[in-house]
Amino acid sequence: MYGTGTLGPPSLFTTLDGDQHRALRKAVSNAPWSIGPLKNACESRIDDQVTLFIKKMREHAAAKRTICLSDKVGEFAADILSIISFSQPFGSVENQRDEKAILANWRKGLAFFGFTARFRFFREIVLKLPVIGLWLLPATSNDSGMGWLMCEADRQVSTREKLNAENPSDGKPDFMHYCLEARLSDGSPLTPIQKRAHVTLLIQAGADTTATALGSILRFIITTPTVLERVRAEIEEADAANLLSNPIKYEDTRQHLPLFVACIKEGIRLNPPATNLFPRITPKGGKVVDGHFVPGGVEVTSYAYIVQRNKALYGEDAEEFKPERWLVSEKRNFDLEAAQFTFGVGPRVCLGKDVAMMEMYKLLPEIIRRFDIELEQPGKYVVVGGVGYNVGFLVKLVAKTPGHGSTATISGTPT
Ligand code: HEM
């Protein structure tokens, strides 16, 4: 996977060498990645997008339109990542379409991505051939998808550098700003290519993965009526006690919606958006992994989709969506949490986990709070090239009649 070029120029994500990876990761760790700083830096911007999303869903509800809900939440995730990266949404929520076909092209590319990652001969020989390689890999001349994104990153970085040169105090607190400010251990800035590669990195790593998590969790809740009923009751009770903000804050869900939090954990346990960790390479002399000798230079990975359905840990009902398994006791919750690989582990663990969690904690309960959802087609979770996404999850939304806490408005939008 690393160094295939299918994700554009090398970034943190695709840097194979451990030392180089560590240095890059340290350099970009100046951005707010953990939940505390994120709440200060991003929560109000996410609130604005949630408000816009609910407004757009009300329009679909009023027109009695059938919508693919997993695609709609995907468009939300893409806009959040573009806001975090460049300070501007792509406009997918506003325009109710997958702007620049970012999500569609990502999914279209997965089979090729999976094939390239698995066949060394193809990636090390064929993709390096001058004409063929260029023809197969994304190019900045493409008018949509990854190629367009690379071109957009170039445009955004060049414009920002020019603005910063004219007015140095004008830095916007987005990831691009942190990439431009990042310094390697010798004090040098990222190279021009590295700056551009990192600005697109978050969108590649975090848009469709979060989209899948959002879509899967909703699908599980809505297709399991007993859970839906209890989740609704929990939200209504918290709303009636005035414990939920408009729109819901990360802390509201964490403190007052324990069943909803359990649904989130259970949803990503069963449908991890990246089904396996990206491979590690065993060192020259080989390595003993869990009692087995693996020769040097071999790619090894751990498969979240399998590990997270292990009956020895979860019991005979491991394949079922049962959020209550997370509510047994703190100790049990801790043990289950320790066995989750959804966001990876170790020095390459997902940098954007808390961004993704914030989106889940804020958008999903707000949808259930504001709408009744009529299921038309349950859809399914598919995996292509090691990456999962949802298709065909069709619903009609019915805006809920205001009652108790939900008589409140979302930032001035009448309910
Ligand atoms: C539910 C959503 C997400 C899932 C399931 C997910 C999953 C993962 C996984 C499995 C890895 C590789 C970890 C490993 O090999 O040990 C990873 C890496 C990464 N993720 Fe996420 N991710 C999600 C959302 C995000 C978001 C929203 C962002 C950005 C804001 C992001 C940024 C990154 C980055 C930058 C890396 C590379 C880290 C490195 O190599 O040091 N991810 N993610």
XYZ file of C-alpha atoms and ligand atoms in Angstrom:
458
model
C 0.000 0.000 0.000
C 2.720 2.407 1.053
C 4.415 4.118 -1.822
C 1.979 2.915 -4.505
C 1.293 6.484 -5.590
C -2.449 5.760 -5.664
C -2.909 8.436 -2.993
C -0.695 10.986 -4.700
C 2.721 12.129 -3.423
C 4.075 10.514 -0.218
C 2.580 11.717 3.066
C 2.619 10.592 6.684
C 0.165 7.850 5.759
C 2.295 6.387 2.985
C 5.794 6.865 4.440
C 7.171 3.393 4.991
C 10.401 4.119 6.838
C 9.717 4.179 10.600
C 12.156 7.012 11.400
C 10.889 9.259 8.603
C 7.317 8.504 9.661
C 8.037 9.398 13.287
C 9.678 12.700 12.266
C 6.741 13.676 10.039
C 4.182 12.691 12.664
C 5.968 14.798 15.246
C 6.034 17.747 12.840
C 2.254 17.697 12.218
C 1.363 17.025 15.840
C 1.201 20.815 16.322
C -2.443 20.633 15.093
C -5.254 19.978 17.610
C -5.844 16.221 17.457
C -7.210 15.353 20.885
C -10.728 16.018 22.049
C -9.998 18.915 24.464
C -8.282 21.219 21.946
C -10.663 20.043 19.199
C -13.669 21.229 21.170
C -12.157 24.728 21.266
C -10.839 24.737 17.724
C -13.583 23.000 15.721
C -16.782 22.270 17.592
C -18.589 25.489 16.652
C -17.710 24.970 12.968
C -19.077 21.414 13.160
C -22.216 22.819 14.849
C -22.808 25.069 11.826
C -22.574 22.091 9.488
C -24.924 19.998 11.657
C -27.444 22.851 11.577
C -27.156 23.105 7.798
C -27.454 19.329 7.447
C -30.679 19.239 9.510
C -32.109 22.130 7.486
C -31.403 20.267 4.229
C -32.909 17.038 5.606
C -36.059 18.987 6.562
C -36.345 20.052 2.931
C -36.147 16.400 1.799
C -38.712 15.496 4.464
C -41.098 18.250 3.370
C -40.826 17.074 -0.256
C -41.346 13.434 0.899
C -38.194 12.473 -1.010
C -36.488 9.103 -0.702
C -32.824 9.665 0.154
C -29.784 7.450 0.587
C -28.984 8.366 4.194
C -25.511 6.793 4.197
C -24.584 9.016 1.211
C -26.006 12.102 2.916
C -23.939 11.587 6.067
C -20.954 10.870 3.792
C -21.343 14.281 2.167
C -21.395 15.779 5.675
C -18.125 13.984 6.556
C -16.450 15.200 3.345
C -17.428 18.807 4.113
C -16.139 18.559 7.695
C -12.761 17.336 6.465
C -12.540 20.099 3.894
C -13.390 22.665 6.602
C -10.714 21.205 8.892
C -8.188 21.135 6.050
C -8.885 24.400 4.179
C -11.455 26.294 6.318
C -14.066 25.940 3.538
C -16.586 23.148 2.935
C -16.631 21.510 -0.507
C -20.321 22.497 -0.495
C -21.673 18.934 -0.583
C -24.200 19.534 2.216
C -25.281 22.912 0.844
C -25.724 21.557 -2.683
C -26.889 18.077 -1.611
C -24.507 16.241 -3.896
C -21.075 14.662 -3.718
C -19.146 17.755 -4.869
C -16.271 16.980 -7.244
C -17.252 13.310 -6.899
C -14.773 12.997 -4.023
C -16.598 10.062 -2.413
C -17.657 8.375 -5.663
C -14.141 8.485 -7.102
C -12.596 7.299 -3.842
C -14.869 4.243 -3.952
C -14.253 3.692 -7.656
C -10.515 3.632 -6.942
C -10.691 1.043 -4.142
C -10.458 -2.106 -6.284
C -7.350 -0.719 -7.991
C -5.977 0.428 -4.636
C -6.531 -3.023 -3.082
C -5.015 -4.802 -6.088
C -1.964 -2.520 -6.153
C -1.442 -2.914 -2.427
C -1.459 -6.717 -2.674
C 0.575 -7.337 -5.845
C 4.157 -6.278 -5.413
C 5.117 -7.004 -9.023
C 2.391 -4.703 -10.279
C 3.259 -1.824 -7.956
C 7.033 -2.185 -8.049
C 7.443 -2.830 -11.788
C 4.316 -1.969 -13.776
C 3.403 1.242 -11.949
C 6.999 2.472 -12.271
C 6.867 2.243 -16.090
C 6.866 5.857 -17.339
C 3.739 5.986 -19.527
C 1.638 3.261 -17.906
C 2.309 4.523 -14.391
C 1.268 8.046 -15.292
C -1.835 6.789 -17.055
C -2.976 4.677 -14.098
C -2.268 7.047 -11.230
C -4.255 10.172 -10.302
C -3.089 13.330 -12.078
C -3.672 16.987 -11.253
C -5.257 17.419 -14.694
C -8.279 15.270 -13.599
C -11.396 17.372 -13.113
C -12.740 15.288 -10.206
C -11.664 12.780 -7.535
C -8.116 12.390 -6.166
C -6.443 14.138 -9.105
C -8.688 17.180 -8.654
C -8.011 17.074 -4.920
C -4.236 17.149 -5.512
C -4.686 20.137 -7.825
C -6.951 21.848 -5.279
C -4.332 21.285 -2.542
C -1.756 22.954 -4.761
C -4.067 25.912 -5.410
C -4.994 26.267 -1.722
C -1.384 26.058 -0.444
C -0.094 28.530 -3.049
C -2.900 31.016 -2.307
C -2.421 30.732 1.458
C 1.355 31.179 1.211
C 0.822 34.303 -0.859
C -1.723 35.680 1.647
C 0.571 34.876 4.565
C 3.448 36.672 2.843
C 1.246 39.766 2.406
C -0.207 39.638 5.926
C 1.646 37.247 8.249
C -0.895 37.554 11.099
C -3.749 36.301 8.919
C -3.227 32.546 9.500
C -6.522 30.613 9.682
C -6.605 27.862 12.334
C -7.008 24.993 9.857
C -4.818 21.981 9.125
C -3.235 23.746 6.156
C -2.008 26.421 8.581
C -0.423 23.724 10.789
C 1.220 22.097 7.748
C 2.736 25.411 6.687
C 3.959 26.032 10.238
C 5.217 22.445 10.808
C 8.934 22.032 11.426
C 11.001 18.849 11.157
C 13.468 18.057 13.957
C 16.264 20.015 12.202
C 14.003 23.094 12.144
C 13.282 22.918 8.409
C 9.715 23.326 7.077
C 7.941 20.600 5.095
C 8.956 20.548 1.426
C 6.462 22.059 -1.083
C 5.357 18.531 -2.085
C 5.018 17.430 1.545
C 2.848 20.466 2.346
C 0.501 19.639 -0.525
C 0.444 15.913 0.252
C -0.519 16.559 3.867
C -3.294 18.987 3.049
C -5.051 16.269 1.031
C -4.113 13.530 3.499
C -6.911 14.230 5.963
C -9.544 14.153 3.249
C -8.226 10.838 1.940
C -7.846 9.302 5.397
C -10.889 10.755 7.096
C -13.767 11.538 4.700
C -15.010 8.168 3.516
C -13.878 6.307 6.657
C -16.011 8.592 8.832
C -18.789 8.428 6.222
C -18.823 4.643 6.592
C -18.900 4.794 10.373
C -21.767 7.319 10.350
C -23.753 5.295 7.790
C -23.186 1.927 9.461
C -24.146 3.113 12.943
C -27.375 4.636 11.621
C -28.159 1.486 9.611
C -27.673 -0.715 12.673
C -29.864 1.484 14.877
C -32.637 1.919 12.339
C -32.802 -1.731 11.325
C -32.916 -2.891 14.971
C -36.318 -1.590 16.205
C -35.771 -2.516 19.873
C -32.563 -0.475 19.947
C -34.129 2.411 18.023
C -36.954 2.588 20.533
C -34.562 2.726 23.502
C -32.256 5.232 21.800
C -35.222 7.506 21.084
C -36.400 7.248 24.679
C -32.924 8.126 25.939
C -32.724 11.207 23.709
C -36.262 12.336 24.582
C -35.598 11.953 28.288
C -32.363 13.953 28.089
C -34.114 16.564 25.962
C -37.008 16.863 28.402
C -34.503 17.421 31.212
C -32.861 20.183 29.121
C -29.586 18.288 28.994
C -29.063 18.603 25.234
C -27.810 21.725 23.460
C -28.978 22.869 20.044
C -27.309 21.255 18.201
C -26.048 18.516 20.489
C -22.531 19.057 21.870
C -19.915 16.310 22.112
C -20.075 16.513 25.920
C -23.896 16.188 25.945
C -23.681 12.805 24.246
C -20.734 11.649 26.315
C -22.411 12.514 29.594
C -26.127 12.021 28.968
C -26.555 9.468 26.150
C -24.703 6.313 27.318
C -26.790 3.992 25.147
C -26.054 6.095 22.081
C -22.325 5.978 22.855
C -22.627 2.180 23.135
C -24.349 2.082 19.716
C -21.415 4.001 18.217
C -18.884 1.555 19.697
C -20.940 -1.446 18.617
C -21.447 -0.094 15.084
C -17.739 0.427 14.419
C -16.915 -2.913 16.086
C -19.038 -4.762 13.535
C -18.366 -2.549 10.508
C -14.832 -1.157 10.832
C -14.424 1.273 7.910
C -10.842 0.045 7.312
C -11.200 -3.699 7.763
C -7.518 -4.244 8.452
C -4.586 -2.207 9.694
C -2.198 -1.087 7.027
C 0.675 -3.556 6.840
C 3.832 -3.392 8.886
C 7.003 -4.934 7.448
C 8.954 -7.377 9.590
C 12.588 -6.336 10.272
C 15.562 -7.891 8.443
C 16.191 -10.816 10.781
C 12.487 -11.690 10.983
C 10.226 -11.468 14.011
C 8.334 -13.814 16.316
C 4.669 -12.781 16.276
C 2.460 -14.542 18.816
C 4.764 -17.576 18.868
C 5.162 -17.805 15.055
C 8.415 -16.922 13.293
C 7.824 -14.552 10.362
C 10.830 -14.016 8.014
C 12.184 -10.496 7.395
C 10.599 -8.200 4.792
C 7.123 -9.755 5.047
C 4.003 -7.605 5.249
C 1.906 -8.434 8.308
C -1.400 -6.966 9.370
C -4.167 -7.439 11.881
C -7.725 -7.816 10.679
C -10.146 -5.641 12.677
C -13.203 -7.149 10.997
C -12.247 -10.642 12.280
C -10.718 -9.749 15.647
C -13.749 -7.640 16.572
C -16.099 -10.613 16.006
C -14.063 -13.079 18.056
C -16.505 -15.283 19.997
C -13.895 -15.990 22.670
C -14.058 -12.329 23.622
C -17.594 -11.254 22.699
C -19.509 -14.498 23.279
C -21.816 -16.484 20.998
C -23.703 -13.318 20.019
C -20.506 -11.700 18.642
C -22.081 -11.232 15.184
C -25.125 -9.394 16.571
C -25.635 -5.678 17.088
C -26.016 -5.525 20.856
C -24.963 -2.119 22.233
C -25.738 -3.242 25.781
C -22.562 -5.372 25.781
C -20.724 -2.060 26.319
C -22.845 -1.174 29.341
C -22.164 -4.184 31.583
C -19.418 -2.689 33.754
C -16.503 -0.307 33.501
C -14.061 -3.221 33.608
C -15.819 -5.087 30.768
C -15.993 -1.885 28.724
C -12.257 -1.384 29.246
C -11.474 -4.958 28.078
C -13.625 -4.611 24.966
C -12.142 -1.222 24.185
C -8.620 -2.684 24.398
C -9.532 -5.223 21.683
C -10.672 -2.602 19.138
C -8.521 -2.101 16.049
C -10.912 0.186 14.179
C -8.511 3.133 14.412
C -5.320 1.075 14.461
C -2.737 0.833 17.208
C 0.819 1.947 17.937
C 2.893 4.665 16.272
C 0.695 4.785 13.148
C -2.634 4.920 15.031
C -5.292 7.119 13.399
C -4.523 10.792 13.987
C -8.121 11.855 13.370
C -9.921 9.461 15.730
C -11.239 12.270 17.929
C -12.399 14.278 14.907
C -14.355 11.210 13.733
C -15.757 10.581 17.231
C -16.858 14.195 17.474
C -18.763 13.921 14.188
C -20.474 10.717 15.369
C -21.378 12.085 18.807
C -22.867 15.238 17.324
C -24.576 14.399 14.041
C -26.095 10.977 14.715
C -28.169 11.693 17.862
C -29.283 14.972 16.257
C -30.752 13.057 13.281
C -32.690 10.674 15.558
C -33.783 13.617 17.708
C -35.184 15.612 14.791
C -36.704 12.959 12.506
C -38.768 9.817 12.375
C -37.147 7.577 9.828
C -39.146 5.339 7.488
C -36.923 2.591 6.193
C -37.410 1.813 2.491
C -34.330 -0.346 1.890
C -31.802 -1.465 4.541
C -28.828 -1.352 2.151
C -25.558 -3.084 2.938
C -21.962 -2.650 4.021
C -19.558 -3.693 1.258
C -15.789 -4.059 1.383
C -13.607 -3.314 -1.641
C -9.813 -3.391 -1.531
C -9.836 -3.517 2.297
C -12.079 -0.472 2.745
C -15.768 -0.644 3.694
C -18.681 1.597 2.750
C -22.491 1.483 2.726
C -24.740 1.294 -0.308
C -28.496 1.467 -0.901
C -29.619 2.621 2.563
C -32.833 4.305 1.449
C -35.181 6.138 3.796
C -37.842 8.816 3.956
C -37.495 11.318 6.771
C -40.443 12.772 8.644
C -39.649 15.903 10.649
C -40.665 15.336 14.254
C -43.408 17.377 15.830
C -41.766 19.574 18.426
C -42.235 18.430 22.016
C -40.372 18.969 25.270
C -36.776 20.032 24.656
C -37.108 19.676 20.880
C -39.340 22.769 20.758
C -36.029 24.594 20.929
C -34.521 25.897 17.738
C -31.254 24.882 16.148
C -29.351 28.161 15.934
C -32.431 30.090 14.984
C -33.963 27.499 12.625
C -37.582 26.910 13.726
C -38.252 23.223 14.390
C -14.289 6.371 11.614
C -13.364 7.046 10.962
C -11.943 6.613 10.811
C -11.393 5.370 10.836
C -12.111 4.046 11.025
C -9.960 5.518 10.644
C -9.071 4.456 10.623
C -7.706 4.598 10.476
C -6.775 3.493 10.463
C -7.132 2.031 10.618
C -5.532 4.024 10.296
C -4.228 3.237 10.206
C -3.805 2.872 11.596
C -2.748 1.823 11.677
O -2.263 1.339 10.640
O -2.379 1.481 12.825
C -5.681 5.465 10.185
C -4.644 6.342 9.989
C -4.812 7.690 9.843
N -5.993 8.409 9.959
Fe -7.814 7.639 10.347
N -9.675 6.839 10.503
C -10.852 7.552 10.600
C -11.018 8.926 10.534
C -9.990 9.820 10.353
C -10.147 11.255 10.314
C -11.470 11.998 10.500
C -8.916 11.773 10.058
C -8.498 13.212 9.934
C -9.040 14.210 10.584
C -7.977 10.662 9.976
C -6.622 10.796 9.765
C -5.719 9.737 9.759
C -4.301 9.903 9.504
C -3.591 11.232 9.227
C -3.732 8.634 9.560
C -2.267 8.274 9.333
C -1.550 8.272 10.658
C -0.094 7.893 10.546
O 0.291 7.173 9.621
O 0.676 8.336 11.418
N -8.662 9.495 10.159
N -7.005 5.798 10.320
